[in-house]
Coordinates of C-alpha atoms and ligand atoms in Angstrom, one line a residue:
M1 CA -0.1 -0.2 -0.2
S2 CA 1.4 3.5 -1.0
A3 CA 1.7 6.1 1.9
Q4 CA -0.4 8.1 0.0
S5 CA -3.3 5.5 0.4
Q6 CA -3.4 5.0 3.9
Y7 CA -4.7 8.6 4.5
N8 CA -8.1 9.5 5.1
Y9 CA -7.8 13.7 4.5
N10 CA -10.6 15.7 3.8
A11 CA -10.6 19.4 3.0
M12 CA -13.2 21.7 2.1
Q13 CA -14.7 25.2 2.1
M14 CA -17.6 26.6 3.9
P15 CA -21.1 26.0 2.2
P16 CA -22.9 29.4 1.0
D17 CA -24.5 31.2 3.1
G18 CA -28.5 31.4 3.9
P19 CA -30.7 28.9 4.8
R20 CA -30.0 25.3 3.8
V21 CA -31.7 23.6 1.0
P22 CA -32.1 19.6 0.9
R23 CA -29.9 18.0 -1.5
R24 CA -31.4 15.5 -3.4
T25 CA -28.4 14.1 -5.1
P26 CA -25.0 14.0 -3.3
M27 CA -22.4 16.2 -3.9
A28 CA -19.5 14.5 -6.0
C29 CA -16.2 14.3 -4.7
Q30 CA -13.0 16.0 -6.1
F31 CA -11.8 12.6 -7.5
C32 CA -15.0 11.4 -8.7
R33 CA -15.9 14.7 -10.3
G34 CA -12.2 14.6 -12.1
R35 CA -13.0 11.1 -13.2
K36 CA -16.5 11.7 -13.8
L37 CA -17.3 8.7 -12.3
K38 CA -20.9 8.5 -10.2
C39 CA -20.1 9.1 -6.6
D40 CA -22.2 8.1 -3.8
G41 CA -21.4 11.0 -1.8
V42 CA -20.7 9.3 1.3
R43 CA -18.7 11.3 4.0
P44 CA -15.7 10.7 5.1
S45 CA -15.0 9.0 2.0
C46 CA -17.0 7.7 -0.8
A47 CA -16.8 4.3 -1.9
N48 CA -14.9 4.9 -5.0
C49 CA -11.9 6.6 -3.2
N50 CA -12.4 4.1 -0.3
R51 CA -11.4 1.4 -2.6
R52 CA -8.6 2.8 -4.3
G53 CA -7.4 3.9 -1.0
F54 CA -7.4 7.8 -2.0
P55 CA -7.9 10.9 -0.4
C56 CA -11.7 12.0 -0.6
V57 CA -12.1 15.5 -1.1
Y58 CA -15.3 17.2 -1.0
V59 CA -15.6 21.2 -1.8
P60 CA -18.6 22.5 -1.3
V61 CA -19.4 25.8 -3.4
K62 CA -18.6 29.1 -1.6
P63 CA -16.5 30.2 1.0
L64 CA -17.6 31.7 4.2
A65 CA -18.7 35.4 3.2
R66 CA -17.0 38.3 4.0
A67 CA -19.7 39.8 6.4
G68 CA -19.6 36.7 8.1
E69 CA -15.8 36.8 8.5
N70 CA -16.3 40.4 9.9
W71 CA -19.2 39.5 12.6
L72 CA -16.8 37.0 14.0
I73 CA -13.3 38.9 14.0
G74 CA -14.5 42.5 13.2
G75 CA -15.1 43.6 16.8
S76 CA -19.0 43.6 16.8
S77 CA -20.7 44.0 20.3
C78 CA -21.8 40.3 19.6
G79 CA -18.6 38.7 18.0
V80 CA -15.5 36.4 19.2
R81 CA -13.8 39.7 19.9
S82 CA -16.2 41.3 22.5
Y83 CA -16.3 37.8 24.0
F84 CA -12.2 38.0 24.3
I85 CA -12.3 41.4 25.9
A86 CA -15.1 40.0 28.2
T87 CA -13.4 37.0 29.5
R88 CA -9.9 38.7 29.3
N89 CA -8.1 36.4 27.7
I90 CA -5.1 36.9 25.3
R91 CA -4.5 33.6 23.1
L92 CA -5.8 30.6 23.5
H93 CA -9.4 30.2 24.9
K94 CA -12.2 27.6 25.2
I95 CA -14.8 29.6 23.7
T96 CA -17.8 27.1 24.2
G97 CA -19.1 23.8 25.1
G98 CA -17.5 24.4 28.5
Q99 CA -14.4 22.7 30.1
L100 CA -13.3 19.2 29.8
A101 CA -13.5 17.3 33.0
A102 CA -11.8 14.1 34.5
K103 CA -12.4 11.1 32.1
N104 CA -12.8 13.4 29.1
V105 CA -16.6 14.6 30.3
L106 CA -17.6 17.9 28.7
M107 CA -19.2 19.9 31.7
I108 CA -21.7 21.5 28.9
Q109 CA -22.7 25.4 28.5
P110 CA -24.5 26.7 26.2
M111 CA -22.9 28.2 23.0
P112 CA -22.5 31.7 22.4
S113 CA -24.8 33.3 19.5
F114 CA -22.1 33.6 17.4
V115 CA -21.5 30.1 16.3
T116 CA -25.0 29.1 16.7
T117 CA -26.6 31.9 14.6
F118 CA -25.2 34.4 11.9
P119 CA -23.3 33.2 10.0
G120 CA -24.4 29.6 11.2
I121 CA -20.6 28.0 12.5
I122 CA -22.6 25.0 13.5
P123 CA -25.2 24.5 10.7
R124 CA -22.6 24.8 8.3
L125 CA -20.5 22.0 9.6
E126 CA -23.5 19.8 10.1
A127 CA -24.0 20.3 6.5
T128 CA -20.7 19.2 5.2
G129 CA -21.9 16.0 6.4
M130 CA -18.5 15.1 8.2
F131 CA -19.9 15.1 11.9
R132 CA -22.8 12.5 11.0
S133 CA -20.9 9.4 12.8
S134 CA -20.1 11.6 15.7
A135 CA -21.9 11.5 19.1
H136 CA -24.0 14.6 18.2
Q137 CA -23.6 14.8 14.8
A138 CA -22.2 18.7 15.4
P139 CA -19.3 20.1 17.4
N140 CA -20.2 20.8 20.9
H141 CA -17.1 22.4 21.8
I142 CA -15.0 25.1 20.0
I143 CA -11.6 26.4 20.8
M144 CA -10.9 30.1 19.6
N145 CA -7.0 30.4 18.9
E146 CA -6.9 34.5 19.7
K147 CA -5.0 34.9 17.6
Y148 CA -1.7 34.3 15.5
L149 CA 0.4 37.1 14.8
P150 CA 2.6 37.2 11.4
G151 CA 5.6 34.5 12.8
Q152 CA 3.6 32.7 15.2
G153 CA 2.6 29.3 14.7
I154 CA 1.8 25.9 16.5
M155 CA 4.1 23.3 17.1
P156 CA 3.2 19.7 15.4
H157 CA 0.4 17.9 17.7
Q158 CA -2.4 15.3 17.8
D159 CA -5.5 16.5 19.6
G160 CA -6.1 13.5 21.5
P161 CA -8.8 10.9 22.4
A162 CA -10.9 13.3 23.9
Y163 CA -12.6 14.3 21.0
H164 CA -14.5 12.0 18.1
P165 CA -11.7 11.9 15.6
V166 CA -13.2 14.7 13.4
V167 CA -11.8 18.3 13.9
A168 CA -13.0 21.3 12.0
T169 CA -10.6 24.2 11.8
I170 CA -12.0 27.4 10.4
S171 CA -9.4 30.1 9.5
L172 CA -10.5 33.7 10.1
G173 CA -8.4 37.1 9.1
S174 CA -5.5 35.5 7.0
H175 CA -4.1 32.6 5.1
T176 CA -1.7 30.0 6.5
A177 CA 0.3 27.3 5.7
F178 CA -0.9 24.0 7.4
H179 CA 1.1 20.8 7.7
Y180 CA 0.6 17.0 8.7
Y181 CA 3.7 15.1 9.8
R182 CA 4.4 11.7 10.9
Y183 CA 6.3 10.1 13.2
K184 CA 9.4 8.1 12.6
A185 CA 12.6 6.6 13.5
Q186 CA 15.3 9.0 14.8
D187 CA 17.7 10.5 12.4
A188 CA 19.0 13.9 11.4
N189 CA 16.0 15.3 10.1
S190 CA 14.0 15.0 13.3
I191 CA 12.1 17.8 14.9
D192 CA 10.9 16.9 18.0
V193 CA 10.5 14.7 20.2
E194 CA 7.1 13.6 21.9
D195 CA 6.4 10.9 24.4
G196 CA 9.6 9.3 23.1
R197 CA 8.7 9.3 19.3
I198 CA 10.4 11.2 16.9
I199 CA 8.5 13.8 14.6
D200 CA 9.7 13.8 10.7
S201 CA 10.2 17.3 9.7
T202 CA 9.0 16.5 6.0
P203 CA 5.6 16.9 6.4
V204 CA 3.1 14.4 4.8
L205 CA 0.8 16.7 3.1
S206 CA 1.0 20.4 3.3
V207 CA -2.3 22.8 2.7
L208 CA -2.5 26.5 1.7
L209 CA -5.3 27.4 4.1
E210 CA -7.3 30.5 2.9
P211 CA -9.2 33.0 5.0
R212 CA -12.9 32.2 5.5
S213 CA -11.8 28.3 4.9
V214 CA -12.5 25.4 7.0
I215 CA -10.4 22.3 7.0
I216 CA -11.6 19.2 8.4
T217 CA -9.4 16.3 9.8
T218 CA -10.4 12.8 10.1
G219 CA -9.5 9.0 10.0
N220 CA -5.6 8.6 10.1
F221 CA -4.9 11.8 9.8
Y222 CA -7.0 12.8 13.1
T223 CA -5.6 9.6 14.9
S224 CA -2.2 9.0 14.0
Y225 CA -0.7 11.8 12.3
L226 CA 0.2 15.6 13.8
H227 CA -0.6 18.9 12.5
G228 CA 1.2 21.9 12.7
I229 CA 2.0 25.8 11.8
Q230 CA 5.5 27.2 11.0
E231 CA 6.5 30.2 12.7
L232 CA 6.8 32.3 9.5
T233 CA 5.8 35.8 8.7
E234 CA 5.2 34.8 5.1
D235 CA 5.0 32.0 2.9
T236 CA 6.6 31.9 -0.5
I237 CA 5.3 29.3 -2.9
V238 CA 7.0 27.7 -6.1
A239 CA 4.7 27.6 -8.7
N240 CA 3.1 25.0 -10.6
D241 CA 5.4 25.1 -13.8
G242 CA 3.5 22.4 -15.6
I243 CA 5.5 19.3 -14.6
N244 CA 6.1 19.8 -10.9
Q245 CA 2.9 21.0 -8.9
P246 CA 3.0 23.8 -6.7
K247 CA 5.0 23.7 -3.1
F248 CA 6.1 25.8 -0.1
E249 CA 9.5 26.9 -0.8
G250 CA 11.9 24.6 1.3
L251 CA 9.4 21.7 1.5
D252 CA 9.3 19.0 -1.1
T253 CA 5.2 18.1 -0.4
T254 CA 2.9 19.3 -2.9
I255 CA 0.3 21.9 -1.9
A256 CA -2.8 19.5 -1.5
N257 CA -5.5 21.6 -2.3
W258 CA -3.8 24.1 -4.9
K259 CA -6.8 23.5 -7.4
M260 CA -9.5 24.3 -4.7
L261 CA -8.1 27.7 -3.9
A262 CA -10.9 30.4 -4.3
G263 CA -8.8 33.7 -3.6
S264 CA -7.3 35.3 -6.8
E265 CA -4.0 35.9 -4.6
T266 CA -3.6 32.4 -3.5
R267 CA -4.3 31.1 -6.8
S268 CA -2.0 33.1 -8.5
A269 CA 0.4 32.3 -6.3
V270 CA 0.3 28.6 -6.8
M271 CA 0.3 29.2 -10.2
T272 CA 3.0 31.8 -11.0
G273 CA 4.9 31.6 -7.6
G274 CA 5.3 34.2 -5.3
T275 CA 5.0 35.3 -1.5
L276 CA 2.0 35.7 0.5
K277 CA 2.4 37.6 3.8
R278 CA 0.4 36.5 6.8
G279 CA -1.9 39.0 8.6
V280 CA -3.3 38.3 11.7
R281 CA -4.9 35.0 12.1
Y282 CA -8.0 33.6 14.1
S283 CA -9.0 30.2 14.1
L284 CA -12.0 28.2 15.3
T285 CA -11.1 24.6 16.1
C286 CA -14.5 22.9 16.4
R287 CA -14.8 19.3 17.7
D288 CA -17.5 17.0 19.4
V289 CA -16.8 15.3 22.7
E290 CA -18.8 12.2 23.4
N291 CA -19.2 12.2 27.2
V292 CA -20.9 15.5 28.2
A293 CA -22.9 16.3 31.7
N294 CA -24.0 19.4 33.0
I295 CA -22.9 20.6 36.1
K296 CA -25.9 20.3 37.9
S297 CA -26.4 16.8 37.3
F298 CA -22.9 16.1 38.2
L299 CA -23.3 17.6 41.4
N300 CA -26.5 15.5 42.2
R301 CA -24.6 12.3 41.5
G302 CA -22.8 13.0 44.4
Ligands
LIG401 O1 -5.0 27.2 14.5 C1 -5.3 26.5 13.9 O2 -5.2 26.4 12.8 C2 -4.7 24.9 14.2 C3 -5.0 24.8 16.2 C4 -5.1 23.3 16.7 O3 -4.2 22.8 15.9 C5 -5.9 23.1 17.7 O4 -6.4 23.9 18.3 O5 -5.4 22.1 18.3
LIG402 FE1 -4.6 20.8 16.7

């Protein structure tokens, strides 16, 4: 089996704004579209990709609109920023769903309205179908990473067993370069040690995350691999030259989603090369915690 065929990777952009319209025919994945195959639309992997061991990628039509992004990070009285000011938190903050207690039980708390109402983060994620197999069919826990300044990143890590192995990461404010890594035997290229294990510094998969997009990580990519963001102020892209597909400078991994990019700047960078300066980025990490309790029933258990 090739290395690629072991991966179960899904990336997609946000479904369009507005009310959900029931779909009569399932959306076809990228592979089936390319080969003009009949796609059964099953998430996280359709039968055609599953049989071939290919990563199955669905790309719903439109990214989150700018109005939704502004509502979330633009300092409105109801948005994420006001929540941060209220809670005086600077960088990493669990914005909703409550705290994880012993044995990975989530002490559930109501979600703030900016994730349940406009711009509809929760309904949008439900509509992707990626949470269908999770306990609550939707995320019940969201972490806001507020915020990444240019030059900041996050070390390769795994999200761990507390959550159902599906995580949706929404990018707001700026693009970034997101990489998946694997553990390997120790040698000169090792970049880190975690629990005695060595992380290979060459990513197995690299993705250019655009603002207002979501990437959904599942399967082996959740359970076996690590993900991280390098500490860079800009990302230089070596263009697609008709033979080699676009790559981040210094890395030998194709930008896996280069054909799916929506923004003119990012598309031009992958086609002709260029440098994308990172701005201030916020991210929402949305997951489903299987075991939940509310504080009242927890105390009554006594
Ligand atoms: O900010 C991101 O895109 C990644 C955040 C992340 O990996 C996490 O919160 O576990
Ligand atoms: Fe993570």
